[in-house]
């Protein structure tokens, strides 16, 4: 069942296609070459939009779609709680079995529970989530990634991937 959820998000992505945003970041997974450019737009503390363009495996692309579906319309504190819970699941090395409350919070993102058993794939699943976290930070600090010098953007990528 979980594989079907991931494949469905890969084949029918939510949020794909860059739209106007408050901040943009570009992240690369140096291990496999997956990459994503992600933009966020806020209305106060509410996530108005998350859009992205990227290339990579079905896991990285499906995860970006799930992120969009889960976070758009949420207040920032709730979105951070979702992101932290997803991170906890991904770092569990397959030891964390999602319970009902986690499934309610993460919805389709629980489909990635099996991915946590494969460290190389965890980076794929987390790529868009780390990009969202970075873009959110930039949106609220007023520092748009597109305004950075190329060397600064490269060092930010290295720190967050």
Coordinates of C-alpha atoms in Angstrom, one line a residue, residues 80-161:
X80 CA 7.1 22.7 12.1
X81 CA 5.6 20.0 14.2
X82 CA 4.8 18.0 11.1
X83 CA 8.3 18.5 9.7
X84 CA 9.9 17.4 13.1
X85 CA 7.7 14.3 13.3
X86 CA 8.6 13.4 9.7
X87 CA 12.3 13.9 10.5
X88 CA 11.9 11.7 13.6
X89 CA 10.3 9.0 11.5
X90 CA 13.0 9.2 8.8
X91 CA 15.8 9.0 11.4
X92 CA 14.3 6.0 13.2
X93 CA 16.1 3.4 11.0
X94 CA 12.9 1.5 10.7
X95 CA 12.5 1.2 14.5
X96 CA 9.5 3.6 14.8
X97 CA 6.2 2.1 14.0
X98 CA 3.7 4.9 13.2
X99 CA 0.7 4.9 15.6
X100 CA -2.7 6.4 14.9
X101 CA -1.8 9.9 16.1
X102 CA 1.4 9.9 13.9
X103 CA -0.7 8.7 10.9
X104 CA -3.3 11.4 11.6
X105 CA -0.5 14.1 11.7
X106 CA 1.6 12.8 8.7
X107 CA -1.2 11.5 6.5
X108 CA 0.5 10.2 3.3
X109 CA 3.9 10.9 4.7
X110 CA 3.7 7.7 6.8
X111 CA 4.2 5.9 3.5
X112 CA 7.9 6.8 3.8
X113 CA 8.3 4.8 7.1
X114 CA 9.9 1.9 5.2
X115 CA 12.4 4.3 3.6
X116 CA 13.9 4.9 7.0
X117 CA 15.5 1.5 6.9
X118 CA 17.8 2.6 4.1
X119 CA 20.1 5.5 5.1
X120 CA 20.9 6.4 1.5
X121 CA 17.2 6.8 0.7
X122 CA 16.5 8.9 3.8
X123 CA 18.4 11.8 2.3
X124 CA 16.1 11.5 -0.8
X125 CA 13.0 11.7 1.4
X126 CA 14.3 14.6 3.4
X127 CA 15.5 16.7 0.5
X128 CA 12.4 18.8 0.1
X129 CA 11.7 19.0 3.8
X130 CA 15.2 20.5 4.5
X131 CA 14.6 22.9 1.6
X132 CA 11.3 24.0 3.1
X133 CA 12.9 24.5 6.5
X134 CA 15.7 26.6 4.8
X135 CA 13.2 28.6 2.7
X136 CA 11.0 29.3 5.7
X137 CA 14.0 30.6 7.6
X138 CA 14.9 32.9 4.7
X139 CA 11.3 34.1 4.3
X140 CA 11.2 35.2 7.9
X141 CA 14.7 36.6 8.0
X142 CA 14.1 38.6 4.8
X143 CA 17.1 37.0 3.1
X144 CA 16.0 35.5 -0.3
X145 CA 18.3 32.8 -1.5
X146 CA 18.2 34.3 -5.0
X147 CA 19.9 37.4 -3.7
X148 CA 22.9 35.5 -2.3
X149 CA 26.2 35.3 -4.1
X150 CA 26.8 31.9 -5.8
X151 CA 29.4 30.9 -3.2
X152 CA 27.0 31.7 -0.3
X153 CA 24.2 29.6 -1.9
X154 CA 26.6 26.7 -2.4
X155 CA 27.8 26.7 1.2
X156 CA 24.1 26.8 2.3
X157 CA 23.4 23.8 0.2
X158 CA 26.3 21.9 1.6
X159 CA 25.2 22.6 5.2
X160 CA 21.6 21.5 4.7
X161 CA 21.9 18.5 2.5

